[in-house]
CSV table of C-alpha atoms and ligand atoms in Angstrom, one decimal:
chain,number,residue,atom,x,y,z
A,1,UNK,CA,-7.5,-4.7,-0.4
A,2,UNK,CA,-9.9,-7.3,1.0
A,3,UNK,CA,-9.5,-9.3,4.7
A,4,UNK,CA,-10.3,-13.0,5.6
A,5,UNK,CA,-10.0,-14.2,8.2
A,6,UNK,CA,-10.5,-18.2,9.1
A,7,UNK,CA,-11.6,-19.7,12.2
A,8,UNK,CA,-10.3,-22.8,12.9
A,9,UNK,CA,-12.5,-23.8,14.8
A,10,UNK,CA,-15.5,-26.6,15.0
A,11,UNK,CA,-17.3,-28.9,17.2
A,12,UNK,CA,-16.6,-32.4,15.5
A,13,UNK,CA,-15.9,-32.5,12.2
A,14,UNK,CA,-18.8,-33.0,9.3
A,15,UNK,CA,-18.0,-36.2,7.4
A,16,UNK,CA,-17.6,-34.3,3.8
A,17,UNK,CA,-15.4,-31.9,5.1
A,18,UNK,CA,-11.6,-31.0,3.9
A,19,UNK,CA,-11.4,-27.3,5.8
A,20,UNK,CA,-8.8,-27.0,8.3
A,21,UNK,CA,-10.6,-27.2,11.5
A,22,UNK,CA,-9.7,-28.9,15.5
A,23,UNK,CA,-12.1,-28.9,18.6
A,24,UNK,CA,-10.5,-26.2,21.0
A,25,UNK,CA,-11.4,-25.3,25.1
A,26,UNK,CA,-12.8,-22.4,25.2
A,27,UNK,CA,-9.4,-20.3,26.7
A,28,UNK,CA,-8.4,-21.4,23.6
A,29,UNK,CA,-10.7,-19.8,20.8
A,30,UNK,CA,-11.3,-16.7,23.8
A,31,UNK,CA,-7.9,-16.1,22.9
A,32,UNK,CA,-7.9,-16.2,18.6
A,33,UNK,CA,-9.0,-12.8,18.1
A,34,UNK,CA,-5.9,-11.6,19.9
A,35,UNK,CA,-3.8,-13.8,17.6
A,36,UNK,CA,-5.9,-12.2,14.5
A,37,UNK,CA,-4.5,-9.1,15.3
A,38,UNK,CA,-1.2,-9.6,15.8
A,39,UNK,CA,-0.7,-11.5,12.4
A,40,UNK,CA,-2.4,-8.7,10.9
A,41,UNK,CA,-0.2,-5.7,12.0
A,42,UNK,CA,2.4,-8.5,11.1
A,43,UNK,CA,1.6,-8.6,7.9
A,44,UNK,CA,0.0,-5.2,6.9
A,45,UNK,CA,2.7,-2.6,7.9
A,46,UNK,CA,1.3,-0.1,6.0
A,47,UNK,CA,-2.3,-0.1,7.6
A,48,UNK,CA,-3.5,-0.9,4.9
A,49,UNK,CA,-7.5,-0.5,4.7
A,50,UNK,CA,-9.2,-3.4,3.4
A,51,UNK,CA,-12.8,-3.0,1.8
A,52,UNK,CA,-15.1,-5.6,2.9
A,53,UNK,CA,-14.1,-8.6,5.9
A,54,UNK,CA,-14.6,-12.1,6.0
A,55,UNK,CA,-15.2,-14.9,8.6
A,56,UNK,CA,-14.9,-18.0,7.8
A,57,UNK,CA,-13.9,-21.5,8.8
A,58,UNK,CA,-14.1,-23.5,10.4
A,59,UNK,CA,-17.1,-22.0,13.2
A,60,UNK,CA,-17.5,-18.4,13.1
A,61,UNK,CA,-20.3,-18.2,15.2
A,62,UNK,CA,-17.5,-20.2,17.9
A,63,UNK,CA,-16.8,-17.0,19.0
A,64,UNK,CA,-20.4,-16.3,20.6
A,65,UNK,CA,-20.9,-12.8,21.1
A,66,UNK,CA,-18.5,-12.0,23.2
A,67,UNK,CA,-15.5,-13.1,20.8
A,68,UNK,CA,-17.4,-11.8,18.1
A,69,UNK,CA,-16.8,-8.0,20.2
A,70,UNK,CA,-13.5,-8.9,21.0
A,71,UNK,CA,-12.6,-9.2,17.4
A,72,UNK,CA,-14.6,-5.9,16.1
A,73,UNK,CA,-12.1,-3.8,19.4
A,74,UNK,CA,-9.0,-5.4,18.8
A,75,UNK,CA,-9.7,-4.7,14.8
A,76,UNK,CA,-11.3,-1.0,15.7
A,77,UNK,CA,-7.7,1.3,15.7
A,78,UNK,CA,-7.1,-0.2,12.2
A,79,UNK,CA,-10.1,0.5,10.3
A,80,UNK,CA,-13.6,1.7,10.8
A,81,UNK,CA,-15.2,-2.4,11.0
A,82,UNK,CA,-18.9,-0.2,11.5
A,83,UNK,CA,-19.1,0.5,7.6
A,84,UNK,CA,-17.3,-1.3,6.1
A,85,UNK,CA,-19.0,-2.0,1.7
A,86,UNK,CA,-19.0,-5.9,3.2
A,87,UNK,CA,-18.8,-7.7,6.8
A,88,UNK,CA,-19.6,-11.3,6.2
A,89,UNK,CA,-19.6,-14.3,8.9
A,90,UNK,CA,-20.8,-17.6,8.0
A,91,UNK,CA,-23.3,-19.1,10.8
A,92,UNK,CA,-23.5,-23.0,12.1
A,93,UNK,CA,-27.1,-23.2,12.4
A,94,UNK,CA,-26.0,-24.6,16.0
A,95,UNK,CA,-24.4,-21.7,17.7
A,96,UNK,CA,-25.9,-19.3,16.5
A,97,UNK,CA,-28.1,-17.5,19.4
A,98,UNK,CA,-30.0,-14.5,19.6
A,99,UNK,CA,-27.6,-13.0,21.5
A,100,UNK,CA,-24.4,-13.8,18.8
A,101,UNK,CA,-26.7,-12.5,16.4
A,102,UNK,CA,-27.3,-9.7,18.5
A,103,UNK,CA,-23.6,-9.1,18.7
A,104,UNK,CA,-22.7,-9.0,15.4
A,105,UNK,CA,-25.1,-7.1,13.7
A,106,UNK,CA,-24.1,-4.2,16.9
A,107,UNK,CA,-20.6,-4.2,16.2
A,108,UNK,CA,-20.5,-3.6,12.5
A,109,UNK,CA,-21.2,-7.1,10.6
A,110,UNK,CA,-23.5,-6.4,7.7
A,111,UNK,CA,-24.1,-9.8,5.9
A,112,UNK,CA,-24.4,-13.9,7.4
A,113,UNK,CA,-23.9,-17.0,6.1
A,114,UNK,CA,-25.6,-19.6,7.1
A,115,UNK,CA,-24.4,-22.8,7.0
A,116,UNK,CA,-27.6,-24.7,6.3
A,117,UNK,CA,-26.9,-27.5,3.8
A,118,UNK,CA,-29.6,-29.7,3.5
A,119,UNK,CA,-33.3,-29.5,4.8
A,120,UNK,CA,-33.2,-33.3,4.8
A,121,UNK,CA,-33.0,-34.4,8.2
A,122,UNK,CA,-31.4,-37.6,7.4
A,123,UNK,CA,-28.4,-36.6,5.5
A,124,UNK,CA,-28.1,-34.0,8.0
A,125,UNK,CA,-27.3,-36.8,10.3
A,126,UNK,CA,-25.3,-38.7,7.5
A,127,UNK,CA,-23.4,-35.6,7.1
A,128,UNK,CA,-22.9,-34.5,10.1
A,129,UNK,CA,-23.9,-32.3,11.4
A,130,UNK,CA,-24.8,-30.7,14.6
A,131,UNK,CA,-28.5,-29.5,13.6
A,132,UNK,CA,-31.4,-29.9,11.6
A,133,UNK,CA,-34.2,-28.5,9.5
A,134,UNK,CA,-36.0,-27.1,11.7
A,135,UNK,CA,-33.4,-24.9,13.5
A,136,UNK,CA,-31.9,-23.2,10.7
A,137,UNK,CA,-35.6,-22.3,9.6
A,138,UNK,CA,-35.4,-21.4,13.3
A,139,UNK,CA,-32.7,-19.2,12.4
A,140,UNK,CA,-33.1,-18.0,9.2
A,141,UNK,CA,-36.5,-15.9,11.5
A,142,UNK,CA,-34.5,-14.6,13.7
A,143,UNK,CA,-31.8,-12.8,10.9
A,144,UNK,CA,-35.0,-11.4,10.2
A,145,UNK,CA,-36.9,-10.6,12.6
A,146,UNK,CA,-33.4,-8.8,14.0
A,147,UNK,CA,-33.6,-6.5,10.5
A,148,UNK,CA,-30.8,-8.0,8.9
A,149,UNK,CA,-32.0,-7.6,5.4
A,150,UNK,CA,-28.4,-9.6,3.5
A,151,UNK,CA,-28.5,-13.3,4.5
A,152,UNK,CA,-27.2,-16.1,2.5
A,153,UNK,CA,-27.9,-19.8,3.0
A,154,UNK,CA,-25.2,-22.1,1.4
A,155,UNK,CA,-26.6,-25.7,0.0
A,156,UNK,CA,-24.7,-29.0,-0.8
A,157,UNK,CA,-26.0,-31.3,-3.7
A,158,UNK,CA,-25.1,-35.3,-4.2
A,159,UNK,CA,-24.4,-36.3,-0.5
A,160,UNK,CA,-25.1,-40.0,-0.8
A,161,UNK,CA,-28.7,-41.5,0.3
A,162,UNK,CA,-29.7,-38.0,-1.6
A,163,UNK,CA,-32.3,-37.9,-3.5
A,164,UNK,CA,-34.3,-36.2,-6.6
A,165,UNK,CA,-36.8,-35.6,-4.0
A,166,UNK,CA,-35.3,-34.4,-0.8
A,167,UNK,CA,-33.1,-32.0,-3.3
A,168,UNK,CA,-36.5,-30.3,-4.2
A,169,UNK,CA,-37.7,-30.7,-0.9
A,170,UNK,CA,-34.5,-28.3,0.0
A,171,UNK,CA,-34.7,-26.4,-3.4
A,172,UNK,CA,-38.6,-25.3,-2.2
A,173,UNK,CA,-37.3,-25.0,1.4
A,174,UNK,CA,-35.0,-22.8,1.2
A,175,UNK,CA,-37.0,-20.3,-1.8
A,176,UNK,CA,-39.1,-20.3,1.2
A,177,UNK,CA,-37.0,-19.0,3.5
A,178,UNK,CA,-36.1,-16.3,1.3
A,179,UNK,CA,-32.7,-15.2,1.7
A,180,UNK,CA,-31.0,-13.0,-0.5
A,181,UNK,CA,-28.2,-14.6,-1.7
A,182,UNK,CA,-28.0,-19.2,-2.5
A,183,UNK,CA,-24.5,-21.5,-2.8
A,184,UNK,CA,-25.3,-24.2,-4.5
A,185,UNK,CA,-21.9,-26.9,-4.1
A,186,UNK,CA,-21.8,-29.8,-6.0
A,187,UNK,CA,-20.5,-32.5,-3.2
A,188,UNK,CA,-16.3,-32.4,-3.9
A,189,UNK,CA,-15.3,-36.4,-1.8
A,190,UNK,CA,-12.3,-35.4,0.1
A,191,UNK,CA,-9.6,-37.4,1.2
A,192,UNK,CA,-9.2,-38.2,4.8
A,193,UNK,CA,-12.8,-37.9,5.4
A,194,UNK,CA,-15.2,-40.0,7.0
A,195,UNK,CA,-17.3,-39.5,3.8
A,196,UNK,CA,-14.1,-40.9,1.9
A,197,UNK,CA,-13.6,-43.8,4.7
A,198,UNK,CA,-17.1,-44.6,3.8
A,199,UNK,CA,-17.0,-45.0,-0.2
A,200,UNK,CA,-13.0,-46.4,0.7
A,201,UNK,CA,-15.4,-50.0,2.4
A,202,UNK,CA,-18.5,-49.8,0.2
A,203,UNK,CA,-20.0,-48.6,2.7
A,204,UNK,CA,-21.8,-45.8,0.4
A,205,UNK,CA,-21.9,-45.2,-3.2
A,206,UNK,CA,-19.5,-42.5,-4.8
A,207,UNK,CA,-22.1,-39.8,-5.9
A,208,UNK,CA,-23.2,-40.3,-9.6
A,209,UNK,CA,-21.9,-37.1,-11.8
A,210,UNK,CA,-25.0,-37.5,-13.8
A,211,UNK,CA,-27.5,-37.0,-11.7
A,212,UNK,CA,-25.1,-34.5,-9.2
A,213,UNK,CA,-25.2,-32.6,-13.4
A,214,UNK,CA,-28.7,-33.0,-13.3
A,215,UNK,CA,-29.9,-31.5,-9.5
A,216,UNK,CA,-27.4,-28.5,-10.2
A,217,UNK,CA,-30.0,-27.3,-13.4
A,218,UNK,CA,-33.0,-28.4,-11.6
A,219,UNK,CA,-31.0,-25.6,-8.7
A,220,UNK,CA,-30.4,-22.7,-11.4
A,221,UNK,CA,-34.1,-23.2,-13.2
A,222,UNK,CA,-35.8,-23.0,-10.0
A,223,UNK,CA,-33.2,-20.4,-8.7
A,224,UNK,CA,-33.5,-18.2,-11.9
A,225,UNK,CA,-36.9,-18.7,-11.8
A,226,UNK,CA,-37.5,-17.1,-8.4
A,227,UNK,CA,-35.5,-13.7,-9.3
A,228,UNK,CA,-31.9,-15.4,-8.2
A,229,UNK,CA,-29.0,-14.2,-10.7
A,230,UNK,CA,-26.4,-16.8,-11.7
A,231,UNK,CA,-23.3,-15.0,-10.9
A,232,UNK,CA,-21.0,-17.5,-10.5
A,233,UNK,CA,-20.9,-21.2,-11.2
A,234,UNK,CA,-21.8,-21.8,-7.4
A,235,UNK,CA,-23.4,-18.6,-6.6
A,236,UNK,CA,-26.9,-17.2,-6.6
A,237,UNK,CA,-28.5,-13.5,-5.6
A,238,UNK,CA,-30.7,-11.3,-5.6
A,239,UNK,CA,-30.1,-8.7,-7.9
A,240,UNK,CA,-27.0,-6.2,-5.9
A,241,UNK,CA,-27.2,-9.2,-2.9
A,242,UNK,CA,-24.0,-10.5,-4.4
A,243,UNK,CA,-20.8,-11.1,-2.5
A,244,UNK,CA,-18.1,-8.1,-2.6
A,245,UNK,CA,-15.6,-10.3,-1.6
A,246,UNK,CA,-16.0,-12.7,-2.9
A,247,UNK,CA,-16.5,-11.0,-6.2
A,248,UNK,CA,-13.7,-8.8,-5.1
A,249,UNK,CA,-11.2,-12.8,-5.0
A,250,UNK,CA,-13.3,-13.7,-8.8
A,251,UNK,CA,-12.2,-10.4,-10.3
A,252,UNK,CA,-7.9,-10.9,-9.1
A,253,UNK,CA,-8.7,-8.1,-6.5
A,254,UNK,CA,-4.9,-8.5,-3.2
A,255,UNK,CA,-6.7,-10.5,-0.4
A,256,UNK,CA,-4.6,-11.1,3.2
A,257,UNK,CA,-6.4,-14.1,5.1
A,258,UNK,CA,-5.3,-14.5,8.5
A,259,UNK,CA,-5.7,-17.5,10.5
A,260,UNK,CA,-3.7,-20.9,10.3
A,261,UNK,CA,-4.8,-22.3,6.3
A,262,UNK,CA,-5.5,-18.9,5.3
A,263,UNK,CA,-5.0,-18.1,1.5
A,264,UNK,CA,-3.6,-15.3,0.8
A,265,UNK,CA,-3.0,-13.2,-2.7
A,266,UNK,CA,-1.3,-10.1,-1.7
A,267,UNK,CA,0.9,-8.1,-4.6
A,268,UNK,CA,3.3,-10.3,-6.7
A,269,UNK,CA,2.7,-13.1,-3.7
A,270,UNK,CA,0.1,-16.1,-3.2
A,271,UNK,CA,0.4,-18.0,0.3
A,272,UNK,CA,-0.7,-20.5,2.1
A,273,UNK,CA,-0.9,-20.6,6.1
A,274,UNK,CA,-0.2,-23.5,7.4
A,275,UNK,CA,-2.9,-25.2,8.9
A,276,UNK,CA,-1.7,-25.9,11.9
A,277,UNK,CA,-3.3,-23.7,14.9
A,278,UNK,CA,0.0,-24.9,17.5
A,279,UNK,CA,2.5,-23.8,15.4
A,280,UNK,CA,-0.1,-20.8,14.4
A,281,UNK,CA,-0.3,-19.5,18.2
A,282,UNK,CA,3.8,-19.8,18.6
A,283,UNK,CA,4.7,-18.0,16.1
A,284,UNK,CA,3.2,-14.7,17.2
A,285,UNK,CA,3.2,-15.2,20.2
A,286,UNK,CA,7.4,-15.4,19.7
A,287,UNK,CA,5.7,-12.1,17.6
A,288,UNK,CA,6.8,-13.8,14.6
A,289,UNK,CA,4.9,-14.1,11.7
A,290,UNK,CA,3.4,-17.6,11.6
A,291,UNK,CA,5.4,-20.2,8.7
A,292,UNK,CA,3.2,-21.0,5.7
A,293,UNK,CA,2.5,-24.0,4.0
A,294,UNK,CA,3.5,-22.2,0.4
A,295,UNK,CA,4.7,-19.2,-0.7
A,296,UNK,CA,5.3,-17.9,-4.6
A,297,UNK,CA,5.9,-14.8,-5.8
A,298,UNK,CA,4.3,-15.1,-9.3
A,299,UNK,CA,6.3,-13.8,-12.3
A,300,UNK,CA,4.1,-10.6,-13.9
A,301,UNK,CA,2.5,-13.2,-16.4
A,302,UNK,CA,1.8,-15.5,-13.5
A,303,UNK,CA,0.6,-13.3,-11.5
A,304,UNK,CA,-2.0,-11.6,-14.6
A,305,UNK,CA,-3.2,-14.4,-15.1
A,306,UNK,CA,-4.5,-15.7,-12.5
A,307,UNK,CA,-6.5,-12.4,-12.0
A,308,UNK,CA,-7.8,-12.4,-14.8
A,309,UNK,CA,-8.8,-16.2,-14.9
A,310,UNK,CA,-10.8,-16.7,-12.7
A,311,UNK,CA,-13.8,-13.9,-14.5
A,312,UNK,CA,-14.2,-17.6,-16.0
A,313,UNK,CA,-16.3,-18.4,-13.8
A,314,UNK,CA,-18.3,-15.3,-13.2
A,315,UNK,CA,-21.7,-14.9,-15.2
A,316,UNK,CA,-20.2,-11.8,-16.8
A,317,UNK,CA,-17.6,-13.4,-18.8
A,318,UNK,CA,-13.9,-12.1,-19.5
A,319,UNK,CA,-13.7,-8.4,-21.2
A,320,UNK,CA,-10.4,-8.9,-23.9
A,321,UNK,CA,-10.1,-5.7,-24.2
A,322,UNK,CA,-10.3,-4.2,-20.5
A,323,UNK,CA,-8.1,-6.9,-19.7
A,324,UNK,CA,-5.1,-6.3,-22.2
A,325,UNK,CA,-5.4,-2.3,-21.0
A,326,UNK,CA,-4.9,-3.4,-17.8
A,327,UNK,CA,-2.3,-6.0,-17.9
A,328,UNK,CA,0.1,-5.9,-21.3
A,329,UNK,CA,2.0,-8.7,-20.8
A,330,UNK,CA,-1.0,-10.3,-21.6
A,331,UNK,CA,-1.7,-9.2,-25.1
A,332,UNK,CA,0.0,-12.1,-27.1
A,333,UNK,CA,-2.0,-14.6,-24.6
A,334,UNK,CA,-5.4,-13.0,-24.7
A,335,UNK,CA,-5.7,-13.1,-28.5
A,336,UNK,CA,-4.6,-17.1,-28.2
A,337,UNK,CA,-7.6,-16.9,-25.6
A,338,UNK,CA,-10.0,-15.7,-28.3
A,339,UNK,CA,-9.2,-17.7,-30.4
A,340,UNK,CA,-10.4,-20.7,-28.1
A,341,UNK,CA,-13.1,-19.2,-27.0
A,342,UNK,CA,-14.3,-18.8,-30.0
A,343,UNK,CA,-13.9,-21.9,-30.9
A,344,UNK,CA,-15.2,-23.5,-27.7
A,345,UNK,CA,-19.2,-21.1,-29.1
A,346,UNK,CA,-19.3,-23.3,-31.8
A,347,UNK,CA,-19.9,-26.5,-29.2
A,348,UNK,CA,-22.3,-23.7,-27.0
A,349,UNK,CA,-19.8,-23.9,-24.5
A,350,UNK,CA,-19.2,-20.2,-24.7
A,351,UNK,CA,-21.0,-16.3,-25.9
A,352,UNK,CA,-20.2,-14.0,-26.6
A,353,UNK,CA,-19.6,-10.2,-24.4
A,354,UNK,CA,-19.0,-7.0,-25.9
A,355,UNK,CA,-15.3,-7.1,-26.7
A,356,UNK,CA,-15.1,-10.7,-24.5
A,357,UNK,CA,-16.4,-14.4,-23.7
A,358,UNK,CA,-18.4,-15.9,-20.8
A,359,UNK,CA,-19.2,-18.8,-20.4
A,360,UNK,CA,-23.0,-20.7,-21.1
A,361,UNK,CA,-24.9,-22.7,-18.5
A,362,UNK,CA,-23.2,-25.7,-20.8
A,363,UNK,CA,-19.3,-24.0,-20.2
A,364,UNK,CA,-20.3,-24.1,-16.5
A,365,UNK,CA,-20.0,-27.8,-16.7
A,366,UNK,CA,-16.9,-28.1,-18.0
A,367,UNK,CA,-15.1,-25.0,-16.4
A,368,UNK,CA,-12.3,-26.9,-14.9
A,369,UNK,CA,-11.2,-28.1,-18.8
A,370,UNK,CA,-11.8,-24.5,-20.5
A,371,UNK,CA,-9.5,-23.0,-17.9
A,372,UNK,CA,-7.0,-26.1,-17.5
A,373,UNK,CA,-7.0,-25.7,-21.2
A,374,UNK,CA,-6.6,-21.6,-20.7
A,375,UNK,CA,-4.1,-21.7,-18.4
B,401,SF4,S1,-18.5,-26.9,10.5
B,401,SF4,FE1,-18.2,-26.9,8.2
B,401,SF4,S2,-16.0,-26.2,9.1
B,401,SF4,FE2,-16.9,-27.7,10.4
B,401,SF4,S3,-16.7,-29.6,10.0
B,401,SF4,FE3,-18.6,-29.1,9.3
B,401,SF4,S4,-18.4,-28.5,7.4
B,401,SF4,FE4,-16.2,-28.5,8.3
């Protein structure tokens, strides 16, 4: 199984962000690793050992050097934190001091994903980010000098005010920093955010779908030419540097999510913790499992569909023969999928692979519609 920890702290909210995070005093942040560890013991009584560990957020780097060291100390009795197949932390350039990097590498973190988002300072300011492009460049240089081989960056396209020129500049700068992994997300306007307020008031325009699609295409061309393989709709990596944790999730493996708002899929259950730090801490203080926002027990067929369908988000696609062997309950459905996917190939949306199908670049553009048709 794979372990995810949601670190739900942010100094302030970015204009577009729909993730659960809160501002909290230093003492609350310092005590948070204990809560995660308590939840881990309660959720994992059989002592399953994770293959990968991912600290996302929120802002994991707000834990600081002491918090990361504490995380490693607390979890070490449960599994070997040094030498995990992959241990990723998300880093905010605004909070990633050299002390944090040194502590992370010392305790066993072997992959860092940096929330760069853009190399355009005007856009970064409008997004409400606390860093500038030069802070990101400096952090990426420091990661290299610290000897970390496996680091990636996240970029967003489509924020109001972005131009084709600024997007090209961001991509060029990203390539110059030579990360091993680049995630490229199209902006999604989440409800109850500063951005949705600005759009609602007519202060800025909704992102133009065609423009965003065009910028994603430009990213695919430039990144492919630089040797990055698009292994998932929004993710590109140099060969061998794909994010193993996320790949495992997309491959349908079990993952346990700890922390408020964290999602889990374990056996035939899928649940999401309530996005409420107070209730989360209160429950764990009384030795109880934190309250869930949703908790669903899936039928064998629903479970198999969920573990299979995400393969279409991946460049590798779905091997129908392997899926039929792994999930006999899906036999009829896989035959029906085969027919639909064959039809879609006539429109350039799918293409055959040995024993199965994958989406083409055109297919990735309409992936949600394809998945809706299949599910
Ligand atoms: S730092 Fe990340 S999690 Fe925090 S508000 Fe900004 S986008 Fe959201």
